[in-house]
Amino acid sequence: MSLKDYEILSKLGEGAYSIVLKVRRISDNKIYALKKVRLSRLKEKEKRNALNEVRILASIHHKNIISYKEAFYDDESQSLCLVMEYADAGDLFQKIQFYQKKGTYMSERFIWGLIIQMARGIKALHELNIVHRDLKSANVFLTTDGKIKIGDMNVSKVAKGCLEHTQTGTPYYASPEVWKDVPYDFRSDLWSFGCVIYEAICLKPPFRAEDMQSLFKKVTKGEYIPIPRTFSQDLHQIISHLLQINPSNRLTCNQILQLPCIQSYSIDIIGEETENLLLKTINFPTKISKVIENLPRPNFETTIRANNKSLVLPQMGTKSTVIRDISVPPLKTHQKRENSEKSLDFLKEYRKIILKQNYGALQLPKVRYPFQNIASGKCINGKAQKEFTIVPRIKSEKISRKPSTNRTIAIGYKPSDN
């Protein structure tokens, strides 16, 4: 695993200590996003954040979260490289900018799809006690087939039964408790969730100001302009229930997904239940070789051909569902194959029992009968043997059909006059 395994196509983004590239993996010719983090320039806390992003991404297997592919260390650039799923339609912020220039609002159907899929992704994080802490439109990624995926877990935090107390995230989307520098929990993400949905509807954030002090006052008071009346009252209600000053009054993702208005829109959006397991913390030791040993295993998918049909199988033993062509019969799992072999063995034994009961012993004892060579008049092994008379084989009478009649007669047989 190294940068030599990838062909760099373009630059997707760049930060103070990292750069995100669009790359093509040479072995499978697929497109991925590769994030290079220059560890030599980072402080200890920033190094831990970089490894924490690898850990969280590798822990979650959900269709609404950018998926982890692999991580490795590049000696030449002294960078930690994180390979991720590539979202081929950009991010939500780019889409908002496009509609700003266009001068029109997005469709309400798209907004509902955004709410449902973001709620499912955030729910998957919160079920593992992960607080994203930097939900914003630039971290919500889109695909051409209509999927919404949450990414950029660099400052995400695993809450260990207590409230967080670190100021982080983007000011426009930060919750009142973060602004006030008081302890917060996963409900801070719900406020940011509301800000993202509001921005997608109105094409601008709900809280804006000329300076930080004015922005602080607006956020802590919860003052924002209502969304346009062209949108449904249900959207008004969801925004108002997410942008609540009191965290306990905010709707959770599970409550949002159970709303009747959500159910009518979620028919076309198929959800999937996944089993996620949070990986252990990756500590940053003094030797970089130790970091490489602790990195999660690759999680690529391998495409094979079977009966002229494409099968996509995980490269490693993940818990993700096998993706396959619907016209191809599913491959047998190990357990099914083992049960099948056991059933075949049982049928063989059962057949033997039936044959023994009906036809006697299956395997007769091996008896070596003495044989005398009649032609030479000698006995085998020097012992007198019982003589056997060799009778020439009697050929069966041939059956012929008389051309003039339709009756079958045997040779030498005369039909009676009767």
Short mmCIF file of C-alpha atoms in Angstrom, two decimals:
data_model
loop_
_atom_site.label_atom_id
_atom_site.label_comp_id
_atom_site.label_asym_id
_atom_site.label_seq_id
_atom_site.Cartn_x
_atom_site.Cartn_y
_atom_site.Cartn_z
CA MET A 1 0.00 0.00 0.00
CA SER A 2 1.55 3.26 -1.18
CA LEU A 3 0.86 6.29 -3.35
CA LYS A 4 2.33 4.35 -6.28
CA ASP A 5 -0.86 2.27 -6.27
CA TYR A 6 -2.88 5.37 -7.24
CA GLU A 7 -3.00 7.78 -10.16
CA ILE A 8 -3.68 11.37 -9.08
CA LEU A 9 -6.41 12.95 -11.24
CA SER A 10 -7.19 16.30 -9.60
CA LYS A 11 -7.30 18.23 -6.33
CA LEU A 12 -10.63 18.29 -4.50
CA GLY A 13 -9.69 20.51 -1.58
CA GLU A 14 -6.84 21.72 0.59
CA GLY A 15 -6.43 22.69 4.23
CA ALA A 16 -3.62 24.01 6.41
CA TYR A 17 -2.02 20.59 6.91
CA SER A 18 -3.92 18.33 4.52
CA ILE A 19 -4.97 17.97 0.91
CA VAL A 20 -7.77 15.88 -0.62
CA LEU A 21 -7.13 14.37 -4.05
CA LYS A 22 -9.28 12.61 -6.60
CA VAL A 23 -7.39 9.45 -7.49
CA ARG A 24 -7.78 6.29 -9.55
CA ARG A 25 -6.72 3.01 -8.00
CA ILE A 26 -4.60 1.18 -10.56
CA SER A 27 -5.58 -2.34 -9.51
CA ASP A 28 -9.35 -1.93 -9.97
CA ASN A 29 -9.49 1.28 -12.08
CA LYS A 30 -12.01 2.86 -9.67
CA ILE A 31 -12.17 6.45 -8.45
CA TYR A 32 -11.56 7.31 -4.78
CA ALA A 33 -10.86 10.34 -2.60
CA LEU A 34 -7.42 10.32 -0.96
CA LYS A 35 -6.67 12.60 1.98
CA LYS A 36 -3.02 13.31 2.72
CA VAL A 37 -2.25 14.62 6.21
CA ARG A 38 1.31 15.90 6.72
CA LEU A 39 2.04 14.52 10.18
CA SER A 40 5.47 16.16 10.50
CA ARG A 41 3.83 19.58 10.84
CA LEU A 42 1.12 18.56 13.30
CA LYS A 43 0.99 18.86 17.06
CA GLU A 44 0.18 15.83 19.18
CA LYS A 45 -3.52 16.73 19.44
CA GLU A 46 -3.82 17.19 15.68
CA LYS A 47 -2.09 13.86 15.08
CA ARG A 48 -4.61 12.17 17.35
CA ASN A 49 -7.44 13.83 15.42
CA ALA A 50 -6.06 12.47 12.13
CA LEU A 51 -5.90 8.93 13.52
CA ASN A 52 -9.31 9.40 15.12
CA GLU A 53 -10.83 10.09 11.69
CA VAL A 54 -9.39 6.81 10.41
CA ARG A 55 -10.77 4.96 13.40
CA ILE A 56 -14.30 6.38 13.14
CA LEU A 57 -14.58 5.93 9.38
CA ALA A 58 -13.39 2.32 9.61
CA SER A 59 -15.92 1.64 12.40
CA ILE A 60 -19.03 2.62 10.46
CA HIS A 61 -20.54 0.74 7.52
CA HIS A 62 -23.55 2.80 6.50
CA LYS A 63 -24.82 3.96 3.11
CA ASN A 64 -25.18 7.55 4.38
CA ILE A 65 -21.62 7.81 5.73
CA ILE A 66 -18.57 8.19 3.49
CA SER A 67 -17.00 4.73 3.63
CA TYR A 68 -13.44 3.89 4.61
CA LYS A 69 -11.25 2.07 2.07
CA GLU A 70 -7.71 1.97 3.47
CA ALA A 71 -5.06 3.96 5.32
CA PHE A 72 -1.27 3.86 5.01
CA TYR A 73 1.79 5.97 5.70
CA ASP A 74 3.74 7.49 2.82
CA ASP A 75 7.44 7.71 3.72
CA GLU A 76 8.38 10.09 0.94
CA SER A 77 5.95 12.86 1.93
CA GLN A 78 5.77 11.81 5.60
CA SER A 79 2.00 11.84 5.35
CA LEU A 80 -0.83 9.72 6.65
CA CYS A 81 -2.97 8.78 3.63
CA LEU A 82 -6.65 8.01 4.08
CA VAL A 83 -8.49 6.53 1.08
CA MET A 84 -12.25 7.07 1.14
CA GLU A 85 -15.33 6.64 -1.00
CA TYR A 86 -15.61 9.29 -3.71
CA ALA A 87 -18.86 11.27 -3.99
CA ASP A 88 -19.18 11.97 -7.71
CA ALA A 89 -21.71 14.84 -7.39
CA GLY A 90 -19.72 17.09 -5.07
CA ASP A 91 -21.02 18.44 -1.76
CA LEU A 92 -24.17 20.25 -0.62
CA PHE A 93 -22.40 23.61 -0.33
CA GLN A 94 -21.52 23.50 -4.04
CA LYS A 95 -25.12 22.64 -4.88
CA ILE A 96 -26.35 25.58 -2.79
CA GLN A 97 -23.97 27.94 -4.60
CA PHE A 98 -25.27 26.64 -7.94
CA TYR A 99 -28.88 27.41 -7.00
CA GLN A 100 -27.87 30.83 -5.65
CA LYS A 101 -26.50 31.74 -9.09
CA LYS A 102 -29.52 30.17 -10.74
CA GLY A 103 -31.88 32.24 -8.57
CA THR A 104 -34.27 29.41 -7.69
CA TYR A 105 -34.93 27.19 -4.68
CA MET A 106 -34.31 23.47 -4.55
CA SER A 107 -37.30 21.16 -4.84
CA GLU A 108 -39.04 20.17 -1.62
CA ARG A 109 -38.69 16.52 -2.61
CA PHE A 110 -34.90 16.89 -2.59
CA ILE A 111 -35.09 18.60 0.83
CA TRP A 112 -37.05 15.69 2.28
CA GLY A 113 -34.57 13.20 0.85
CA LEU A 114 -31.78 15.27 2.41
CA ILE A 115 -33.50 15.22 5.82
CA ILE A 116 -34.17 11.47 5.75
CA GLN A 117 -30.70 10.39 4.64
CA MET A 118 -28.85 12.83 6.90
CA ALA A 119 -30.99 11.69 9.84
CA ARG A 120 -30.08 8.06 9.13
CA GLY A 121 -26.37 8.87 8.91
CA ILE A 122 -26.34 10.98 12.09
CA LYS A 123 -28.32 8.28 13.88
CA ALA A 124 -25.64 5.71 12.98
CA LEU A 125 -23.00 8.00 14.52
CA HIS A 126 -24.99 8.70 17.67
CA GLU A 127 -25.68 4.99 18.22
CA LEU A 128 -21.91 4.60 18.65
CA ASN A 129 -21.81 7.66 20.95
CA ILE A 130 -19.96 9.60 18.23
CA VAL A 131 -20.54 13.36 18.13
CA HIS A 132 -19.62 14.73 14.69
CA ARG A 133 -19.08 18.31 16.00
CA ASP A 134 -18.63 19.82 12.52
CA LEU A 135 -21.82 19.18 10.57
CA LYS A 136 -22.09 21.73 7.75
CA SER A 137 -23.14 21.80 4.12
CA ALA A 138 -19.53 21.39 2.93
CA ASN A 139 -19.32 18.08 4.83
CA VAL A 140 -22.51 16.64 3.29
CA PHE A 141 -21.60 14.83 0.07
CA LEU A 142 -23.81 13.90 -2.89
CA THR A 143 -23.75 11.15 -5.53
CA THR A 144 -25.26 11.08 -9.00
CA ASP A 145 -27.62 8.24 -7.98
CA GLY A 146 -29.25 10.40 -5.27
CA LYS A 147 -27.41 9.28 -2.14
CA ILE A 148 -26.51 11.70 0.66
CA LYS A 149 -23.35 10.91 2.65
CA ILE A 150 -21.83 12.56 5.72
CA GLY A 151 -18.06 12.89 5.80
CA ASP A 152 -15.05 14.65 7.34
CA MET A 153 -14.79 13.06 10.80
CA ASN A 154 -11.56 14.85 11.66
CA VAL A 155 -12.89 16.58 14.77
CA SER A 156 -15.52 13.97 15.64
CA LYS A 157 -15.48 12.84 19.23
CA VAL A 158 -16.49 9.65 21.00
CA ALA A 159 -18.48 10.66 24.08
CA LYS A 160 -17.59 8.40 26.99
CA GLY A 161 -20.67 8.86 29.14
CA CYS A 162 -19.98 12.54 29.77
CA LEU A 163 -20.50 15.92 28.14
CA GLU A 164 -17.93 17.50 25.85
CA HIS A 165 -16.42 20.86 26.67
CA THR A 166 -14.32 21.76 23.61
CA GLN A 167 -15.14 24.64 21.31
CA THR A 168 -14.91 23.33 17.77
CA GLY A 169 -16.79 23.37 14.48
CA THR A 170 -17.84 26.13 12.10
CA PRO A 171 -19.38 29.25 13.77
CA TYR A 172 -22.43 29.44 11.46
CA TYR A 173 -23.50 25.92 12.45
CA ALA A 174 -22.29 25.80 16.09
CA SER A 175 -24.95 25.25 18.76
CA PRO A 176 -25.70 27.76 21.54
CA GLU A 177 -24.04 25.51 24.13
CA VAL A 178 -20.85 25.47 22.09
CA TRP A 179 -20.97 29.27 21.75
CA LYS A 180 -21.47 29.63 25.50
CA ASP A 181 -18.57 27.24 26.13
CA VAL A 182 -20.66 24.97 28.32
CA PRO A 183 -20.72 21.13 28.27
CA TYR A 184 -22.65 19.61 25.35
CA ASP A 185 -23.51 16.18 23.94
CA PHE A 186 -24.86 14.60 20.72
CA ARG A 187 -27.79 17.07 20.70
CA SER A 188 -25.33 19.72 19.54
CA ASP A 189 -25.26 17.84 16.21
CA LEU A 190 -29.06 18.21 15.99
CA TRP A 191 -28.73 22.00 16.04
CA SER A 192 -26.13 21.83 13.27
CA PHE A 193 -28.44 19.45 11.39
CA GLY A 194 -31.19 22.08 11.54
CA CYS A 195 -28.79 24.76 10.26
CA VAL A 196 -27.83 22.58 7.27
CA ILE A 197 -31.47 21.89 6.35
CA TYR A 198 -32.34 25.59 6.71
CA GLU A 199 -29.42 26.55 4.45
CA ALA A 200 -30.52 24.00 1.82
CA ILE A 201 -34.03 25.49 1.85
CA CYS A 202 -33.18 29.21 1.97
CA LEU A 203 -29.76 28.97 0.23
CA LYS A 204 -28.16 30.78 3.18
CA PRO A 205 -27.42 29.91 6.85
CA PRO A 206 -30.08 30.77 9.47
CA PHE A 207 -27.70 32.85 11.59
CA ARG A 208 -25.53 35.49 9.94
CA ALA A 209 -23.86 38.64 11.21
CA GLU A 210 -21.09 41.09 10.40
CA ASP A 211 -18.97 40.15 13.42
CA MET A 212 -18.61 37.31 15.90
CA GLN A 213 -20.24 39.19 18.78
CA SER A 214 -23.40 39.84 16.78
CA LEU A 215 -23.43 36.22 15.59
CA PHE A 216 -23.09 35.05 19.20
CA LYS A 217 -26.17 37.03 20.22
CA LYS A 218 -28.29 35.73 17.35
CA VAL A 219 -27.37 32.10 17.95
CA THR A 220 -27.84 32.20 21.72
CA LYS A 221 -31.26 33.87 21.27
CA GLY A 222 -32.28 31.57 18.44
CA GLU A 223 -33.28 34.44 16.17
CA TYR A 224 -33.66 33.54 12.49
CA ILE A 225 -35.92 34.46 9.57
CA PRO A 226 -38.59 31.77 8.90
CA ILE A 227 -38.26 29.72 5.73
CA PRO A 228 -40.31 30.83 2.67
CA ARG A 229 -44.04 30.08 2.72
CA THR A 230 -43.75 28.22 -0.56
CA PHE A 231 -42.47 25.27 1.45
CA SER A 232 -44.79 23.02 3.46
CA GLN A 233 -45.75 23.54 7.08
CA ASP A 234 -44.09 20.21 7.94
CA LEU A 235 -40.71 21.65 6.95
CA HIS A 236 -41.40 24.69 9.14
CA GLN A 237 -42.10 22.37 12.09
CA ILE A 238 -38.93 20.29 11.64
CA ILE A 239 -36.73 23.39 11.42
CA SER A 240 -38.32 24.92 14.52
CA HIS A 241 -37.93 21.67 16.51
CA LEU A 242 -34.24 21.36 15.60
CA LEU A 243 -33.27 24.99 16.21
CA GLN A 244 -34.29 24.96 19.87
CA ILE A 245 -32.16 26.84 22.41
CA ASN A 246 -32.79 24.14 25.01
CA PRO A 247 -31.02 20.94 23.79
CA SER A 248 -33.58 18.67 25.46
CA ASN A 249 -36.36 20.17 23.28
CA ARG A 250 -34.68 19.20 20.00
CA LEU A 251 -36.00 16.31 17.96
CA THR A 252 -33.66 13.32 17.84
CA CYS A 253 -32.92 11.57 14.54
CA ASN A 254 -35.01 8.60 15.60
CA GLN A 255 -37.99 10.86 16.35
CA ILE A 256 -37.59 12.61 13.00
CA LEU A 257 -37.59 9.31 11.10
CA GLN A 258 -40.81 8.27 12.86
CA LEU A 259 -42.77 11.40 11.90
CA PRO A 260 -45.80 10.70 9.66
CA CYS A 261 -44.65 13.29 7.10
CA ILE A 262 -41.31 11.48 6.83
CA GLN A 263 -42.94 8.11 6.21
CA SER A 264 -44.64 9.34 3.03
CA TYR A 265 -41.33 10.52 1.56
CA SER A 266 -39.17 7.62 2.74
CA ILE A 267 -40.91 5.04 0.52
CA ASP A 268 -38.54 5.72 -2.37
CA ILE A 269 -35.47 5.93 -0.12
CA ILE A 270 -34.48 2.40 0.91
CA GLY A 271 -32.77 2.23 4.28
CA GLU A 272 -30.43 -0.46 5.49
CA GLU A 273 -29.76 -1.77 8.96
CA THR A 274 -26.07 -2.22 9.61
CA GLU A 275 -24.12 -3.63 12.49
CA ASN A 276 -21.36 -1.23 13.46
CA LEU A 277 -18.61 -1.76 16.00
CA LEU A 278 -16.42 1.05 17.26
CA LEU A 279 -12.74 0.23 16.83
CA LYS A 280 -10.23 0.77 19.58
CA THR A 281 -8.46 4.10 19.92
CA ILE A 282 -5.36 4.38 17.72
CA ASN A 283 -2.65 5.92 19.85
CA PHE A 284 0.21 7.81 18.20
CA PRO A 285 3.50 6.25 19.40
CA THR A 286 6.98 7.62 18.85
CA LYS A 287 7.75 5.11 16.10
CA ILE A 288 5.74 5.50 12.94
CA SER A 289 5.99 1.75 12.26
CA LYS A 290 3.72 1.15 15.26
CA VAL A 291 1.09 3.42 13.75
CA ILE A 292 1.16 1.44 10.51
CA GLU A 293 0.63 -1.81 12.41
CA ASN A 294 -2.44 -0.39 14.20
CA LEU A 295 -4.19 0.97 11.12
CA PRO A 296 -7.42 -0.82 10.12
CA ARG A 297 -7.32 -3.32 7.27
CA PRO A 298 -8.35 -2.29 3.74
CA ASN A 299 -12.02 -2.39 2.88
CA PHE A 300 -12.13 -2.43 -0.90
CA GLU A 301 -14.62 -4.37 -3.01
CA THR A 302 -13.43 -6.85 -5.61
CA THR A 303 -15.37 -7.39 -8.83
CA ILE A 304 -15.32 -10.90 -10.33
CA ARG A 305 -17.06 -12.46 -13.30
CA ALA A 306 -19.39 -15.45 -13.02
CA ASN A 307 -21.47 -16.69 -15.95
CA ASN A 308 -20.92 -13.39 -17.72
CA LYS A 309 -22.40 -11.53 -14.75
CA SER A 310 -20.64 -9.10 -12.43
CA LEU A 311 -20.32 -9.92 -8.75
CA VAL A 312 -19.01 -7.34 -6.28
CA LEU A 313 -17.60 -8.91 -3.13
CA PRO A 314 -15.85 -7.31 -0.14
CA GLN A 315 -12.10 -7.81 -0.19
CA MET A 316 -11.95 -8.29 3.58
CA GLY A 317 -14.25 -10.04 6.02
CA THR A 318 -16.49 -7.08 6.80
CA LYS A 319 -20.06 -7.26 7.96
CA SER A 320 -21.28 -5.33 4.97
CA THR A 321 -23.86 -6.91 2.67
CA VAL A 322 -22.61 -8.63 -0.49
CA ILE A 323 -23.58 -6.60 -3.56
CA ARG A 324 -24.43 -8.70 -6.60
CA ASP A 325 -26.35 -8.73 -9.84
CA ILE A 326 -29.94 -9.77 -9.13
CA SER A 327 -29.92 -12.23 -12.02
CA VAL A 328 -27.05 -14.20 -10.47
CA PRO A 329 -27.97 -16.77 -7.79
CA PRO A 330 -26.46 -15.90 -4.39
CA LEU A 331 -23.26 -17.63 -3.38
CA LYS A 332 -23.56 -20.16 -0.57
CA THR A 333 -22.23 -19.07 2.74
CA HIS A 334 -19.88 -21.32 4.65
CA GLN A 335 -22.68 -22.45 6.96
CA LYS A 336 -25.03 -23.29 4.08
CA ARG A 337 -22.29 -25.18 2.29
CA GLU A 338 -21.49 -27.15 5.43
CA ASN A 339 -25.16 -28.02 5.99
CA SER A 340 -25.44 -29.09 2.34
CA GLU A 341 -22.47 -31.43 2.69
CA LYS A 342 -23.93 -32.90 5.87
CA SER A 343 -27.27 -33.52 4.15
CA LEU A 344 -25.54 -35.30 1.27
CA ASP A 345 -23.68 -37.56 3.68
CA PHE A 346 -26.94 -38.35 5.45
CA LEU A 347 -28.63 -39.28 2.18
CA LYS A 348 -25.76 -41.62 1.31
CA GLU A 349 -26.04 -43.41 4.67
CA TYR A 350 -29.82 -43.56 4.41
CA ARG A 351 -29.55 -45.13 0.94
CA LYS A 352 -27.22 -47.80 2.26
CA ILE A 353 -29.64 -48.70 5.04
CA ILE A 354 -32.57 -49.02 2.62
CA LEU A 355 -30.58 -51.19 0.25
CA LYS A 356 -29.49 -53.50 3.07
CA GLN A 357 -33.05 -53.98 4.24
CA ASN A 358 -34.40 -54.76 0.78
CA TYR A 359 -31.54 -56.44 -1.01
CA GLY A 360 -29.43 -57.96 1.72
CA ALA A 361 -25.79 -57.16 2.32
CA LEU A 362 -24.32 -54.60 0.01
CA GLN A 363 -20.79 -55.93 0.18
CA LEU A 364 -20.51 -59.68 -0.21
CA PRO A 365 -17.53 -61.42 1.38
CA LYS A 366 -14.67 -61.85 -1.03
CA VAL A 367 -14.37 -65.61 -1.86
CA ARG A 368 -11.50 -66.79 -4.01
CA TYR A 369 -12.79 -69.75 -6.05
CA PRO A 370 -10.10 -72.12 -7.40
CA PHE A 371 -9.98 -72.17 -11.17
CA GLN A 372 -8.75 -75.04 -13.40
CA ASN A 373 -7.30 -74.31 -16.78
CA ILE A 374 -9.37 -76.80 -18.78
CA ALA A 375 -7.41 -76.32 -21.96
CA SER A 376 -4.05 -77.36 -20.46
CA GLY A 377 -5.36 -79.82 -17.90
CA LYS A 378 -3.27 -78.25 -15.14
CA CYS A 379 -4.37 -77.08 -11.76
CA ILE A 380 -3.51 -73.75 -10.24
CA ASN A 381 -1.42 -73.77 -7.02
CA GLY A 382 -0.81 -77.52 -7.45
CA LYS A 383 -4.12 -78.53 -5.93
CA ALA A 384 -6.85 -80.62 -7.42
CA GLN A 385 -9.75 -78.45 -8.27
CA LYS A 386 -13.35 -79.04 -9.17
CA GLU A 387 -13.86 -79.13 -12.90
CA PHE A 388 -16.08 -76.55 -14.52
CA THR A 389 -17.82 -77.19 -17.79
CA ILE A 390 -17.60 -74.29 -20.13
CA VAL A 391 -20.85 -74.06 -22.06
CA PRO A 392 -20.92 -71.98 -25.20
CA ARG A 393 -23.15 -68.96 -25.00
CA ILE A 394 -26.59 -69.50 -26.49
CA LYS A 395 -27.52 -66.78 -28.84
CA SER A 396 -31.02 -65.45 -28.53
CA GLU A 397 -33.36 -66.00 -31.42
CA LYS A 398 -33.60 -63.06 -33.73
CA ILE A 399 -36.91 -61.37 -34.20
CA SER A 400 -37.97 -60.43 -37.65
CA ARG A 401 -40.94 -58.55 -39.04
CA LYS A 402 -42.76 -59.97 -42.04
CA PRO A 403 -43.10 -57.28 -44.71
CA SER A 404 -46.51 -58.39 -45.89
CA THR A 405 -48.11 -58.45 -42.44
CA ASN A 406 -47.89 -56.49 -39.23
CA ARG A 407 -47.37 -59.55 -37.02
CA THR A 408 -44.07 -60.41 -35.32
CA ILE A 409 -42.99 -64.08 -35.57
CA ALA A 410 -39.94 -66.01 -34.37
CA ILE A 411 -37.70 -67.99 -36.68
CA GLY A 412 -38.75 -71.64 -36.83
CA TYR A 413 -42.25 -70.94 -35.53
CA LYS A 414 -45.24 -71.79 -37.69
CA PRO A 415 -48.51 -70.15 -36.85
CA SER A 416 -51.48 -72.44 -36.50
CA ASP A 417 -54.21 -72.51 -39.06
CA ASN A 418 -56.61 -71.32 -36.47
#
